[in-house]
């Protein structure tokens, strides 16, 4: 296969993958690019706990620096023990607690975890396992070997509390005694997660219905706790329900809310203020969830910086990770990675990288601060120039209608004899008035 027959490998310059293991694992990554920023970001995430809502501000001067790709790399690492919840901000509706609650529940339903269970299923089974183990420890649930039972419940909760048809003996026991155990489990989990017992009981009931139900029953279970109106009282209820869910989730794995696509906020100061206030409330009320706010400088400057009260701005900027331009060596690695993925030989790859003149482009075009997207677009243009010269030459040689000389010639060209001076061209005669006002006389011109 010749290079001329290979599609341009640099055209894909926008990361569109969702925050999922499969999307991040399937994308091309140069580990050295933004390695320091990734370590800093992971360090902040590692300190997320169940007591406050820490905020990380991920910023770049413009689009194309790789914020979304960096977040996917962070998620793919999975060393942080958190679950990332991508939340969208759009022009269609202002940020509100009801919408955020629905977004969180949807993400937990759609994302898969170990053993094929969704995050929602894993959370429900983990909470039931922790509660049952605590009840055994307290003596509320008698068993022949308490130590062995507690170890099994903490280790094998995914299998033990699978309540679908044909579930385990433990699951059948939980279903048969659920109404009796529910208030006791609500008390245990409410105390551990620091939420009202009633909230813990409500979520346990929903999680159990979700765990045991079919698709329709699962939707109905989630709708029963997530449908809120726009009025103030309803939004206050949605905020309380979201807080209790987040607090309970930390007993399994902390949630990290990711606002990565907030371009719709540009020029929308009211919506930006609302979002900032909600993030502030998550910290004040100790949701126990982290927040990553990913923005470009144009959005940050137009609706956040200088437009928010100092306390809110301080909360947003307490932990900041800023992406800068990549180095020439990183840019070269990025090009070589794409070339290798396109099965380009090492010799052709060396020629291409040499012709790309990355050092010159970095200095002259981007002021030594090029972004990955700018580098890829530069490489795409170099590819078109180098790989398709034959097509370019053919296009230059091929006559274009209306531009060839013959297109301007008459249909029939007269013979040479017909090019003599026509007989109709007779000598001009000009009229000359003699002096003294006499009658004009004519003389031949020339």
XYZ file of C-alpha atoms in Angstrom:
446
model
C 0.000 0.000 0.000
C 1.440 3.354 -1.026
C 1.190 6.506 1.004
C -0.921 8.029 -1.768
C -3.606 5.410 -1.092
C -3.729 6.000 2.685
C -6.279 8.475 4.065
C -4.822 11.511 5.802
C -4.105 10.243 9.356
C -4.106 13.736 10.876
C -7.654 14.834 10.076
C -9.090 13.492 13.345
C -8.026 16.375 15.603
C -10.989 16.671 17.999
C -11.466 14.295 20.928
C -15.141 13.324 21.058
C -14.960 10.233 23.259
C -17.139 10.114 26.361
C -15.654 9.722 29.814
C -15.479 5.967 29.689
C -12.833 3.286 29.892
C -13.518 2.065 26.349
C -13.337 5.542 24.803
C -10.080 6.422 26.517
C -8.492 3.035 25.875
C -9.324 3.179 22.174
C -7.903 6.658 21.571
C -4.338 7.455 20.529
C -2.341 8.922 23.388
C 1.179 10.271 23.757
C 1.851 9.767 27.440
C 4.410 12.565 27.673
C 1.925 15.235 26.528
C 0.575 17.111 29.584
C 2.095 14.454 31.862
C 2.676 16.993 34.639
C -0.878 18.300 34.358
C -2.213 14.739 34.518
C -0.224 13.999 37.670
C -1.434 17.229 39.272
C -5.029 16.494 38.310
C -4.806 12.939 39.652
C -3.294 14.234 42.871
C -6.222 16.566 43.460
C -8.730 13.805 42.697
C -6.965 11.421 45.064
C -7.718 13.793 47.947
C -11.460 13.868 47.286
C -13.245 12.525 50.331
C -16.681 12.309 51.805
C -16.700 15.589 53.674
C -16.567 18.368 51.102
C -16.938 19.113 47.408
C -13.475 20.047 46.212
C -13.348 21.932 42.910
C -10.659 21.574 40.246
C -10.449 24.249 37.550
C -8.958 22.855 34.328
C -8.096 25.745 32.007
C -6.419 26.406 28.679
C -5.933 29.575 26.674
C -7.988 28.231 23.766
C -9.689 25.131 22.427
C -7.545 22.288 21.170
C -5.096 21.979 24.072
C -6.463 18.534 25.005
C -8.624 19.066 28.089
C -11.226 16.431 27.164
C -8.537 13.961 26.153
C -6.711 14.555 29.431
C -9.882 13.863 31.410
C -10.394 10.587 29.556
C -6.813 9.600 30.342
C -7.448 10.388 33.997
C -10.564 8.227 34.033
C -8.886 5.360 32.201
C -6.220 5.191 34.903
C -8.853 4.138 37.470
C -6.319 4.498 40.297
C -8.355 7.276 41.909
C -11.297 5.138 43.073
C -13.845 7.706 41.853
C -16.660 7.617 39.353
C -16.688 10.518 36.884
C -20.105 11.913 36.010
C -20.125 14.033 32.818
C -22.756 16.761 33.038
C -23.755 19.001 30.128
C -24.568 22.690 30.183
C -26.752 23.902 27.321
C -28.614 26.979 26.155
C -31.924 25.130 26.328
C -32.237 25.354 30.106
C -30.499 26.982 33.034
C -28.493 24.793 35.398
C -30.771 23.489 38.164
C -30.793 20.792 40.824
C -33.459 18.668 39.167
C -31.530 18.489 35.910
C -28.309 17.719 37.728
C -29.962 14.904 39.681
C -31.322 13.339 36.499
C -27.927 13.667 34.821
C -26.192 11.926 37.709
C -28.696 9.053 37.832
C -28.536 8.578 34.057
C -24.735 8.381 34.133
C -24.819 5.822 36.960
C -27.295 3.671 35.051
C -25.440 3.753 31.736
C -21.892 3.197 32.989
C -20.734 -0.374 33.494
C -18.477 -1.579 36.286
C -16.868 -4.852 37.318
C -18.865 -8.014 36.767
C -21.067 -6.365 34.132
C -23.085 -4.461 36.739
C -23.842 -0.780 36.230
C -22.649 1.812 38.732
C -26.206 1.994 40.055
C -26.361 -1.779 40.584
C -22.929 -1.871 42.155
C -23.807 0.952 44.517
C -27.058 -0.710 45.625
C -25.431 -4.086 46.250
C -22.475 -2.547 48.050
C -24.748 -0.546 50.370
C -26.864 -3.595 51.180
C -23.732 -5.630 51.845
C -22.254 -2.973 54.141
C -25.546 -2.546 56.002
C -26.096 -6.294 56.412
C -22.528 -6.755 57.671
C -23.051 -3.997 60.243
C -26.329 -5.567 61.394
C -24.562 -8.911 61.882
C -21.809 -7.167 63.826
C -24.407 -5.461 66.042
C -26.229 -8.756 66.630
C -29.448 -7.629 64.890
C -29.050 -10.438 62.326
C -28.012 -13.766 63.925
C -25.660 -16.087 62.055
C -23.608 -19.178 62.915
C -20.239 -17.654 61.924
C -20.428 -13.842 62.071
C -16.807 -13.283 60.966
C -17.134 -15.473 57.884
C -20.511 -13.972 56.993
C -19.206 -10.402 57.249
C -16.130 -11.240 55.155
C -18.308 -12.815 52.468
C -20.730 -9.867 52.345
C -17.928 -7.318 51.985
C -16.040 -9.359 49.399
C -18.777 -10.908 47.269
C -21.536 -8.293 47.508
C -21.933 -8.046 43.706
C -22.884 -11.709 43.450
C -24.537 -12.081 46.839
C -27.053 -9.259 46.332
C -27.917 -9.848 42.682
C -31.709 -9.809 43.102
C -32.620 -10.752 39.570
C -34.407 -14.030 38.871
C -32.410 -16.974 40.149
C -30.289 -14.835 42.455
C -28.157 -16.121 45.289
C -29.460 -17.452 48.593
C -28.417 -14.197 50.270
C -30.390 -12.177 47.711
C -33.484 -14.316 48.279
C -33.081 -13.825 52.039
C -32.807 -10.047 51.541
C -35.942 -9.972 49.362
C -37.934 -12.031 51.852
C -36.938 -9.886 54.836
C -36.504 -6.534 53.085
C -39.339 -4.641 54.777
C -38.113 -5.714 58.222
C -34.468 -4.967 57.467
C -35.086 -1.663 55.621
C -35.396 0.674 58.656
C -32.392 -0.970 60.315
C -30.273 -0.652 57.175
C -31.446 2.958 56.750
C -30.298 3.713 60.274
C -26.872 2.148 59.678
C -26.246 3.821 56.321
C -27.713 7.171 57.370
C -25.342 7.297 60.311
C -22.336 6.293 58.249
C -23.045 8.645 55.330
C -24.321 11.469 57.577
C -27.749 11.772 55.945
C -31.241 11.614 57.370
C -32.463 8.088 58.041
C -35.554 8.759 55.887
C -33.357 9.716 52.916
C -31.263 6.571 53.324
C -34.417 4.430 53.512
C -35.849 6.081 50.387
C -32.691 5.436 48.385
C -32.360 1.857 49.628
C -35.906 1.160 48.475
C -35.166 2.657 45.033
C -31.848 0.821 44.681
C -33.430 -2.503 45.646
C -36.249 -2.021 43.100
C -33.689 -1.082 40.469
C -31.534 -4.091 41.292
C -34.398 -6.559 41.010
C -36.511 -4.976 38.265
C -36.724 -5.180 34.500
C -36.081 -2.148 32.289
C -39.532 -0.644 32.795
C -39.462 -1.181 36.555
C -36.041 0.397 36.771
C -37.180 3.520 34.939
C -40.201 3.796 37.212
C -38.038 3.407 40.315
C -35.691 6.226 39.282
C -38.546 8.474 38.139
C -40.101 8.193 41.582
C -37.158 10.085 43.117
C -35.965 12.330 40.279
C -39.006 14.116 38.821
C -39.089 17.661 40.147
C -40.643 20.862 38.856
C -38.947 24.213 38.339
C -40.444 26.016 41.320
C -38.190 26.875 44.256
C -39.641 24.287 46.650
C -39.258 21.497 44.087
C -35.656 22.480 43.354
C -34.897 22.498 47.074
C -36.235 18.934 47.231
C -34.072 17.922 44.265
C -31.008 19.406 45.969
C -31.708 17.441 49.168
C -32.249 14.233 47.185
C -29.053 14.736 45.179
C -27.025 15.426 48.307
C -28.197 12.238 50.028
C -27.471 10.193 46.902
C -23.946 11.618 46.657
C -23.276 11.053 50.346
C -24.416 7.428 50.110
C -22.391 6.919 46.931
C -19.189 7.799 48.798
C -19.611 4.582 50.803
C -18.984 2.801 47.496
C -16.953 5.299 45.456
C -16.981 9.131 45.483
C -18.607 10.886 42.541
C -16.778 13.545 40.541
C -18.996 15.875 38.504
C -17.298 16.927 35.268
C -18.458 20.044 33.413
C -16.352 19.728 30.279
C -18.472 21.309 27.552
C -19.532 24.720 28.869
C -19.105 26.787 25.693
C -22.849 27.421 25.745
C -22.248 29.678 28.758
C -20.274 32.251 26.795
C -22.098 35.544 27.196
C -24.596 33.898 29.588
C -23.594 35.454 32.897
C -26.812 34.495 34.711
C -26.381 30.809 33.876
C -22.708 30.932 34.854
C -23.639 32.534 38.175
C -26.241 29.816 38.771
C -23.735 27.043 38.061
C -21.111 28.654 40.303
C -23.650 29.023 43.113
C -24.634 25.361 42.805
C -20.983 24.299 42.994
C -20.592 26.515 46.043
C -23.642 24.937 47.660
C -22.203 21.466 47.081
C -19.223 22.498 49.181
C -21.185 24.307 51.864
C -23.611 21.410 52.324
C -20.812 18.839 52.050
C -22.123 16.701 49.212
C -18.945 14.639 49.374
C -18.502 14.882 45.590
C -15.718 16.502 43.638
C -16.180 18.895 40.720
C -14.023 19.429 37.643
C -14.802 22.608 35.691
C -13.078 22.544 32.296
C -13.080 25.864 30.410
C -11.272 27.813 27.725
C -10.049 31.331 28.401
C -12.775 32.993 26.315
C -15.550 31.415 28.379
C -13.697 31.954 31.656
C -13.107 35.619 30.967
C -16.570 36.401 29.619
C -18.758 34.876 32.325
C -16.696 33.797 35.339
C -13.580 35.830 36.050
C -14.526 39.281 37.273
C -18.255 38.540 37.146
C -18.643 36.417 40.287
C -18.514 37.348 43.973
C -15.064 36.869 45.476
C -16.109 33.906 47.627
C -17.426 31.946 44.633
C -14.436 32.831 42.487
C -12.119 31.733 45.278
C -13.851 28.360 45.497
C -13.515 27.806 41.747
C -9.819 28.707 41.616
C -8.561 26.970 44.761
C -7.192 23.996 42.789
C -6.216 24.995 39.263
C -4.569 22.972 36.509
C -3.618 24.979 33.435
C -2.656 23.396 30.129
C 0.165 25.011 28.169
C 1.552 24.385 24.709
C 3.366 21.152 23.942
C 7.084 20.887 23.190
C 8.645 20.157 19.794
C 9.570 16.635 20.918
C 5.985 15.989 22.059
C 4.690 17.298 18.737
C 7.059 14.949 16.896
C 5.918 12.023 19.029
C 2.310 12.907 18.205
C 3.040 12.857 14.471
C 4.997 9.601 14.658
C 2.204 7.962 16.620
C -0.352 8.845 13.954
C 2.004 7.687 11.196
C 2.673 4.378 12.944
C -1.065 3.818 13.435
C -1.508 4.368 9.671
C 1.179 1.709 8.976
C 3.631 4.222 7.471
C 7.180 2.896 7.203
C 9.907 4.305 9.434
C 11.703 5.791 6.431
C 8.615 7.604 5.191
C 7.813 8.720 8.725
C 11.296 10.251 9.078
C 10.852 12.086 5.785
C 7.449 13.359 6.776
C 8.594 14.627 10.192
C 11.555 16.364 8.557
C 9.335 18.054 5.976
C 6.874 19.155 8.685
C 9.559 21.487 10.145
C 7.937 21.425 13.564
C 10.521 23.638 15.248
C 9.987 26.408 12.707
C 6.213 26.103 12.870
C 6.258 26.129 16.654
C 8.355 29.282 16.770
C 6.900 31.252 13.863
C 3.219 30.316 13.973
C 2.436 29.505 17.614
C 5.065 31.382 19.591
C 6.556 28.169 21.006
C 3.172 27.237 22.534
C 1.421 25.082 19.973
C -1.555 22.980 20.957
C -1.996 19.331 19.922
C -4.841 20.344 17.605
C -2.731 22.995 15.880
C 0.069 20.486 15.411
C -2.314 17.926 13.903
C -3.829 20.474 11.526
C -0.374 21.575 10.442
C 0.528 17.935 9.817
C -2.679 17.419 7.830
C -1.710 20.214 5.451
C 1.828 18.849 5.122
C 0.387 15.424 4.319
C -1.728 16.859 1.517
C 1.310 18.644 0.093
C 3.689 15.681 0.274
C 1.570 12.603 -0.175
C -0.576 13.772 -3.075
C 1.886 15.672 -5.317
C 0.849 13.659 -8.357
C -2.766 14.615 -7.927
C -1.713 18.221 -7.427
C 0.457 18.214 -10.583
C -2.287 16.639 -12.610
C -4.703 19.230 -11.389
C -2.283 22.017 -12.329
C -1.699 20.620 -15.833
C -5.306 19.872 -16.641
C -6.952 22.773 -18.544
C -9.797 24.434 -16.759
C -12.798 25.430 -18.860
C -12.569 29.102 -19.815
C -8.866 29.380 -18.956
C -7.115 27.598 -21.871
C -5.982 29.785 -24.828
C -8.101 27.875 -27.300
C -11.224 28.844 -25.358
C -10.628 32.451 -26.424
C -10.114 31.765 -30.165
C -12.945 32.028 -32.774
C -14.547 28.874 -34.036
C -12.986 29.346 -37.550
C -9.595 30.939 -38.153
C -9.285 32.818 -41.505
C -6.486 32.045 -43.928
C -3.407 34.284 -44.206
C -4.701 35.876 -47.409
C -7.729 37.134 -45.567
C -5.569 38.977 -43.077
C -4.683 41.735 -45.590
C -6.023 45.199 -45.052
C -9.717 45.211 -45.903
C -10.819 47.337 -48.809
C -13.242 49.109 -46.588
C -10.364 50.808 -44.811
C -9.921 53.815 -47.129
C -7.722 56.813 -46.349
C -9.362 59.258 -44.013
C -10.223 62.729 -45.362
C -10.337 65.568 -42.907
C -12.054 68.879 -43.443
C -9.806 71.953 -43.359
C -11.161 75.463 -43.137
C -8.998 77.902 -45.067
C -8.100 81.139 -43.396
C -10.346 84.088 -43.974
C -13.572 82.199 -43.396
C -13.802 80.716 -46.879
C -15.533 77.499 -47.747
C -14.007 74.361 -46.287
C -11.820 72.184 -48.571
C -10.952 68.510 -48.181
C -7.487 66.890 -48.227
C -6.337 63.363 -47.760
C -5.080 62.454 -44.328
C -1.639 60.904 -43.998
